[in-house]
Coordinates of C-alpha atoms and ligand atoms in Angstrom, one line a residue:
M1 CA 15.1 13.9 -31.9
A2 CA 16.9 12.3 -29.0
E3 CA 14.6 10.3 -26.8
T4 CA 14.6 11.6 -23.2
K5 CA 15.1 8.8 -20.7
S6 CA 11.8 7.8 -19.2
P7 CA 11.8 7.9 -15.4
I8 CA 11.6 4.9 -13.1
V9 CA 9.0 5.5 -10.3
D10 CA 8.6 3.4 -7.2
I11 CA 5.0 3.9 -5.9
H12 CA 5.2 1.3 -3.2
T13 CA 7.9 2.3 -0.8
H14 CA 7.6 2.9 2.9
V15 CA 9.0 5.1 5.7
Y16 CA 8.6 5.3 9.5
P17 CA 9.5 9.0 10.1
P18 CA 11.7 9.6 13.2
S19 CA 8.7 10.8 15.3
Y20 CA 6.8 7.5 14.5
I21 CA 9.8 5.4 15.5
A22 CA 9.9 7.3 18.8
L23 CA 6.3 6.5 19.3
L24 CA 6.9 2.8 18.6
K25 CA 9.7 2.7 21.1
S26 CA 7.4 4.0 23.8
R27 CA 4.9 1.1 23.4
S28 CA 4.8 -2.5 24.6
S29 CA 1.9 -3.9 22.5
I30 CA 1.9 -4.0 18.7
P31 CA 3.0 -2.0 17.0
Y32 CA 6.2 -1.6 19.0
I33 CA 10.0 -1.6 18.8
R34 CA 12.2 -3.2 21.5
S35 CA 15.0 -5.6 22.0
F36 CA 14.6 -9.2 23.2
P37 CA 17.4 -10.1 25.6
P38 CA 20.0 -11.6 25.4
S39 CA 20.2 -9.7 22.1
S40 CA 20.4 -5.9 22.3
S41 CA 19.4 -5.2 18.7
L42 CA 16.1 -3.6 18.2
R43 CA 13.2 -5.4 16.5
L44 CA 10.1 -4.0 14.9
V45 CA 6.9 -6.0 15.7
I46 CA 3.9 -4.9 13.7
L47 CA 1.9 -7.9 12.6
P48 CA -0.5 -9.7 14.9
A49 CA 0.9 -13.0 13.6
E50 CA 4.5 -12.2 14.3
D51 CA 4.1 -11.1 18.0
T52 CA 4.9 -14.7 19.2
E53 CA 7.7 -16.4 21.1
S54 CA 9.8 -17.5 18.2
T55 CA 12.9 -16.5 16.2
S56 CA 10.5 -14.7 13.8
R57 CA 9.3 -12.2 16.5
G58 CA 9.3 -9.0 14.5
R59 CA 12.2 -8.0 12.3
P60 CA 15.5 -6.1 12.7
V61 CA 14.9 -2.4 12.4
G62 CA 17.8 -0.2 11.2
S63 CA 18.1 3.3 9.7
E64 CA 16.7 2.2 6.4
Y65 CA 13.3 2.4 8.1
Y66 CA 13.6 6.1 9.2
D67 CA 16.6 7.8 7.5
I68 CA 15.4 9.5 4.3
N69 CA 19.0 9.5 3.0
K70 CA 19.0 5.7 3.1
K71 CA 15.9 5.8 0.8
I72 CA 17.8 7.9 -1.7
E73 CA 20.8 5.6 -1.5
F74 CA 18.5 2.6 -2.1
M75 CA 16.9 4.5 -5.1
D76 CA 20.3 5.2 -6.6
T77 CA 21.4 1.6 -6.2
H78 CA 18.3 0.4 -8.1
S79 CA 18.1 3.2 -10.7
I80 CA 14.9 4.6 -9.3
D81 CA 14.4 8.3 -10.2
I82 CA 11.3 9.0 -8.1
S83 CA 9.7 7.4 -5.1
V84 CA 6.2 8.0 -3.7
I85 CA 6.8 7.3 -0.1
S86 CA 4.1 6.2 2.4
L87 CA 4.0 5.6 6.1
A88 CA 4.3 1.8 6.7
N89 CA 1.6 -0.2 8.4
P90 CA -0.2 0.0 10.7
W91 CA -0.2 3.7 10.1
L92 CA -2.2 5.6 12.7
D93 CA -4.9 3.0 13.1
W94 CA -4.1 2.4 16.7
V95 CA -3.9 6.0 17.9
P96 CA -6.5 7.0 20.6
A97 CA -9.3 9.0 19.0
D98 CA -8.5 12.4 20.7
E99 CA -4.9 12.2 19.5
A100 CA -5.6 11.2 15.9
A101 CA -5.9 14.7 14.3
K102 CA -2.7 16.0 15.8
A103 CA -0.8 12.8 15.0
A104 CA -1.9 12.8 11.3
E105 CA -1.0 16.5 10.9
E106 CA 2.4 16.0 12.4
I107 CA 3.2 12.8 10.4
N108 CA 2.0 14.3 7.1
D109 CA 3.9 17.5 7.7
E110 CA 7.0 15.6 8.5
V111 CA 6.8 13.3 5.5
N112 CA 6.0 16.3 3.3
D113 CA 9.1 18.0 4.7
E114 CA 11.3 15.0 4.0
C115 CA 10.1 15.1 0.3
G116 CA 11.1 18.7 0.2
K117 CA 14.7 17.8 1.0
F118 CA 14.9 16.1 -2.4
P119 CA 12.6 18.1 -4.7
G120 CA 11.5 16.1 -7.7
R121 CA 12.8 12.8 -6.4
L122 CA 10.3 12.3 -3.5
F123 CA 6.5 12.5 -3.4
A124 CA 4.2 10.9 -0.8
F125 CA 0.9 9.3 0.1
A126 CA -0.5 10.8 3.3
T127 CA -1.9 9.1 6.3
L128 CA -5.5 9.6 7.6
P129 CA -6.5 10.1 11.2
L130 CA -8.9 7.2 11.0
S131 CA -9.6 6.8 14.7
G132 CA -10.6 10.5 14.9
G133 CA -13.9 10.1 13.1
K134 CA -15.4 11.5 10.0
D135 CA -15.1 15.2 10.6
V136 CA -11.4 15.0 11.6
I137 CA -10.6 12.8 8.6
V138 CA -12.4 15.1 6.1
K139 CA -10.6 18.1 7.6
E140 CA -7.2 16.4 7.1
I141 CA -8.1 15.5 3.5
A142 CA -8.8 19.2 2.9
R143 CA -5.5 20.2 4.5
L144 CA -3.5 17.8 2.3
K145 CA -4.1 20.0 -0.7
E146 CA -1.7 22.5 1.0
L147 CA 1.1 20.0 1.2
K148 CA 3.2 20.3 -1.9
Y149 CA 4.3 16.7 -2.3
M150 CA 1.2 14.7 -1.3
R151 CA -0.3 12.7 -4.2
G152 CA -2.8 10.5 -2.5
I153 CA -3.4 8.7 0.8
I154 CA -2.4 5.3 2.1
L155 CA -5.2 3.3 3.7
G156 CA -5.5 -0.1 5.5
T157 CA -8.6 -2.3 5.2
T158 CA -10.3 -1.6 8.5
G159 CA -11.6 1.9 7.7
L160 CA -13.5 3.2 10.8
G161 CA -13.4 -0.2 12.3
K162 CA -16.0 -2.0 10.2
G163 CA -14.2 -2.4 6.9
L164 CA -14.3 -0.5 3.7
D165 CA -17.9 -1.4 2.8
D166 CA -19.1 0.7 5.8
P167 CA -21.6 3.3 4.6
E168 CA -20.1 5.7 7.1
L169 CA -17.0 5.9 4.9
L170 CA -18.9 7.2 1.9
P171 CA -18.4 10.9 2.7
I172 CA -14.7 10.2 3.1
F173 CA -14.5 8.4 -0.2
Q174 CA -16.4 11.3 -1.7
A175 CA -14.0 13.8 -0.2
L176 CA -11.0 11.9 -1.7
Q177 CA -12.7 11.7 -5.1
D178 CA -13.4 15.5 -5.0
A179 CA -9.8 16.2 -3.9
K180 CA -8.6 13.9 -6.7
L181 CA -6.5 12.0 -4.2
P182 CA -6.2 8.3 -5.0
I183 CA -6.2 5.7 -2.2
F184 CA -3.2 3.4 -2.0
L185 CA -4.8 0.4 -0.4
H186 CA -2.4 -1.7 1.7
P187 CA -2.9 -4.7 3.9
H188 CA -1.8 -5.2 7.5
Y189 CA -4.2 -7.4 9.5
G190 CA -4.1 -10.5 7.3
L191 CA -6.4 -13.4 8.3
P192 CA -7.3 -14.7 11.7
S193 CA -4.3 -16.6 13.1
S194 CA -6.4 -19.8 13.5
V195 CA -6.2 -20.4 9.7
W196 CA -2.4 -20.8 9.9
G197 CA -2.7 -23.9 12.2
E198 CA -0.7 -25.0 15.2
R199 CA 2.6 -25.1 13.5
A200 CA 2.5 -21.5 12.2
N201 CA 5.4 -20.5 14.4
D202 CA 7.6 -23.0 12.4
Y203 CA 7.1 -21.1 9.2
G204 CA 8.4 -17.6 10.0
H205 CA 6.4 -14.8 8.4
V206 CA 5.6 -16.7 5.1
L207 CA 1.9 -17.5 5.6
P208 CA 0.7 -14.1 6.8
L209 CA 2.8 -12.2 4.3
A210 CA 2.4 -14.4 1.2
L211 CA -1.2 -15.3 1.7
G212 CA -2.7 -13.2 4.6
F213 CA -1.8 -9.9 3.0
P214 CA -3.1 -10.6 -0.5
L215 CA -6.3 -12.2 0.7
E216 CA -7.0 -9.3 3.0
T217 CA -6.7 -6.9 0.1
T218 CA -8.9 -9.1 -2.1
I219 CA -11.6 -9.4 0.5
A220 CA -11.6 -5.6 1.3
V221 CA -12.0 -4.6 -2.4
T222 CA -14.6 -7.3 -3.1
R223 CA -16.7 -6.0 -0.1
M224 CA -16.4 -2.5 -1.5
I225 CA -17.6 -3.7 -4.9
L226 CA -20.5 -5.7 -3.4
S227 CA -21.7 -2.7 -1.3
G228 CA -21.9 -0.4 -4.3
V229 CA -19.1 2.0 -3.4
F230 CA -18.0 2.4 -7.0
E231 CA -21.5 3.2 -8.2
T232 CA -22.0 5.8 -5.4
V233 CA -18.5 7.4 -5.8
P234 CA -17.9 6.6 -9.4
E235 CA -14.6 8.4 -9.9
L236 CA -12.9 7.0 -6.8
Q237 CA -9.4 5.9 -7.7
M238 CA -7.6 3.2 -5.9
I239 CA -4.1 1.8 -6.3
L240 CA -4.0 -1.8 -4.9
A241 CA -0.9 -3.1 -3.2
H242 CA 0.7 -6.4 -4.4
S243 CA -1.1 -6.2 -7.7
G244 CA -4.5 -6.4 -6.0
G245 CA -3.7 -9.4 -3.9
T246 CA -5.6 -12.1 -5.8
L247 CA -8.3 -9.9 -7.3
P248 CA -7.1 -10.1 -10.9
F249 CA -6.9 -13.9 -10.7
L250 CA -10.3 -14.3 -8.9
A251 CA -12.2 -11.5 -10.7
G252 CA -14.0 -14.0 -13.0
R253 CA -15.1 -16.2 -10.1
I254 CA -16.2 -13.2 -8.0
E255 CA -18.2 -11.9 -11.0
S256 CA -19.8 -15.3 -11.6
C257 CA -20.8 -15.7 -8.0
I258 CA -22.4 -12.2 -8.1
E259 CA -24.4 -13.1 -11.2
H260 CA -25.6 -16.3 -9.7
D261 CA -26.6 -15.0 -6.4
A262 CA -30.4 -15.2 -5.7
H263 CA -30.2 -12.9 -2.7
L264 CA -28.6 -10.1 -4.7
K265 CA -31.1 -10.6 -7.5
A266 CA -34.1 -10.5 -5.1
E267 CA -32.7 -7.3 -3.6
G268 CA -32.6 -5.8 -7.1
K269 CA -28.8 -5.5 -7.1
L270 CA -28.1 -7.2 -10.4
G271 CA -29.9 -4.7 -12.6
K272 CA -28.7 -2.1 -15.1
G273 CA -26.2 0.3 -13.8
R274 CA -24.2 -2.2 -11.8
K275 CA -20.5 -2.0 -12.3
T276 CA -19.0 -5.4 -12.8
V277 CA -15.8 -6.5 -11.2
W278 CA -14.2 -6.0 -14.6
D279 CA -15.6 -2.5 -14.9
V280 CA -14.2 -1.5 -11.5
L281 CA -10.8 -3.1 -12.4
K282 CA -10.6 -1.0 -15.6
K283 CA -12.1 2.3 -14.3
N284 CA -11.4 2.7 -10.6
I285 CA -8.4 0.5 -9.9
Y286 CA -4.6 0.7 -10.6
L287 CA -2.4 -2.1 -9.6
D288 CA 1.2 -2.0 -8.4
A289 CA 3.6 -4.5 -9.9
V290 CA 4.8 -5.9 -6.6
V291 CA 3.9 -9.5 -7.4
Y292 CA 7.3 -11.0 -8.0
S293 CA 6.4 -13.1 -11.1
E294 CA 5.4 -12.7 -14.7
V295 CA 2.4 -14.9 -14.2
G296 CA 0.9 -12.7 -11.5
L297 CA 1.8 -9.5 -13.4
K298 CA 0.2 -10.7 -16.6
A299 CA -3.0 -11.4 -14.8
A300 CA -2.8 -7.8 -13.4
I301 CA -2.2 -6.4 -16.8
Q302 CA -5.0 -8.4 -18.4
A303 CA -7.4 -7.4 -15.6
S304 CA -6.7 -3.6 -15.4
G305 CA -4.7 -2.8 -18.5
E306 CA -1.0 -2.1 -19.2
D307 CA -1.7 1.6 -18.6
R308 CA -2.8 0.9 -15.0
V309 CA 0.2 -1.0 -13.5
M310 CA 3.0 0.7 -11.7
F311 CA 6.4 -0.5 -10.5
G312 CA 7.0 -0.7 -6.8
T313 CA 9.6 -2.2 -4.4
D314 CA 8.1 -2.4 -0.8
H315 CA 11.4 -1.1 0.5
P316 CA 12.6 -1.3 3.3
F317 CA 10.8 -4.7 3.6
F318 CA 12.2 -7.8 2.1
P319 CA 15.9 -6.9 2.2
P320 CA 18.4 -9.6 1.3
L321 CA 18.9 -11.9 4.4
E322 CA 22.6 -12.0 4.2
E323 CA 24.7 -9.9 1.8
E324 CA 25.0 -6.2 2.6
G325 CA 25.0 -3.5 -0.1
G326 CA 24.3 -4.0 -3.8
K327 CA 21.0 -4.8 -5.4
W328 CA 18.1 -6.5 -3.7
A329 CA 16.7 -9.7 -5.2
S330 CA 13.1 -8.6 -4.2
V331 CA 13.5 -5.5 -6.4
E332 CA 15.2 -7.3 -9.3
T333 CA 12.5 -9.9 -9.4
N334 CA 9.9 -7.2 -10.0
Y335 CA 12.0 -5.6 -12.7
E336 CA 12.4 -8.9 -14.4
A337 CA 8.7 -9.6 -14.2
I338 CA 7.8 -6.3 -15.9
K339 CA 10.4 -6.9 -18.6
G340 CA 9.2 -10.4 -19.2
A341 CA 5.5 -9.5 -19.3
L342 CA 5.7 -6.3 -21.4
G343 CA 9.0 -6.8 -23.4
G344 CA 12.3 -5.1 -22.6
G345 CA 12.6 -1.7 -24.1
S346 CA 8.9 -1.5 -25.1
K347 CA 6.8 1.6 -24.5
E348 CA 4.5 -0.5 -22.3
E349 CA 7.5 -1.5 -20.1
R350 CA 8.4 2.2 -19.8
A351 CA 4.8 3.0 -18.8
A352 CA 4.8 0.3 -16.1
L353 CA 8.2 1.4 -14.8
G354 CA 7.3 5.0 -14.5
G355 CA 5.1 6.6 -17.2
N356 CA 1.8 5.5 -15.7
A357 CA 2.7 6.8 -12.3
M358 CA 3.9 10.1 -13.7
R359 CA 0.5 10.5 -15.4
V360 CA -1.8 9.2 -12.7
L361 CA 0.0 10.9 -9.8
N362 CA 0.9 14.1 -11.6
L363 CA 4.6 13.8 -10.7
N364 CA 5.7 16.3 -13.3
S365 CA 4.6 19.2 -11.2
K366 CA 6.8 19.7 -8.3
Ligands
LIG1 N1 5.6 -6.4 5.7 C1 4.8 -5.4 6.2 O1 4.5 -5.4 7.4 N2 4.5 -4.4 5.4 C2 4.9 -4.4 4.2 O2 4.6 -3.4 3.5 C3 5.7 -5.4 3.7 C4 6.0 -6.4 4.5
LIG2 ZN1 4.1 -2.3 1.5

């Protein structure tokens, strides 16, 4: 029997729908879009660490950020069959509380409609109205079931303002578990700018993106583990951006620190029933393969399993700095890492490239 081609699925790929771009253009504090004279070209400024007087203030923002046809063009160039698109950071975190419900409804409907323009090729992670409070958030989670192409939600690390170990978030995690909507956890805030030192402006965006983002994710998930979220909401499913930051590499150290902590022991938190970091990595966590090297990807595969890693691109971020058109090095590096770690043509490679995402995100039903 002829083998059907297995699909390639990109689960880490962003959009700013046109209405969100309009909002960004109306603002003057991050996140915002504006030009910086004498240049007239528009720049997108989203990260606290990049809102500084330097050549690295924001990034050029073109139609690849908001035109869904450009996403499809990019997919075709890189042999990607299906993309699970998500609003890029910082989502709706900054929206005033009384506007959050409406903003999330509008953005989620708009993203769902964009998917409908290319049925079978586009699915999405929705955005939650975090600033609106628990009831508004739970209501939007319930509504997402009516949106045909939604397969989960994208979430930053701040939650309701106190991080993801905040007990106030438990009903929201519970609602996501019950709705079978995985969380795509994505960083934005990085680390306090003081850690980058006085010369940070000389180094472009390298420190916050290469180190701030992954550590932010690692810290957020570790705090969730320490607070017992995965015991209270045992079926909660999370897909971690950038292969979990540094979580696979540090899991052993985190686990050892937990086991040797007298305070946790005195509080009775080390007893039977505790899920170890390894348990959580294998039962509650999926990892994208956006780590740009075989070394990092092998750690991710060892930590969570080859059936739990999923290809991603981070498009439209990390475009080539010079040449226009053609394949992006940032994408090819991730393809190469998957091939190197799992073997070209192997069934494990096919699973990481798309099979795992098809299964976990139920992408066969359109
Ligand atoms: N920079 C961002 O701000 N977000 C991404 O997803 C990637 C790079
Ligand atoms: Zn991203």
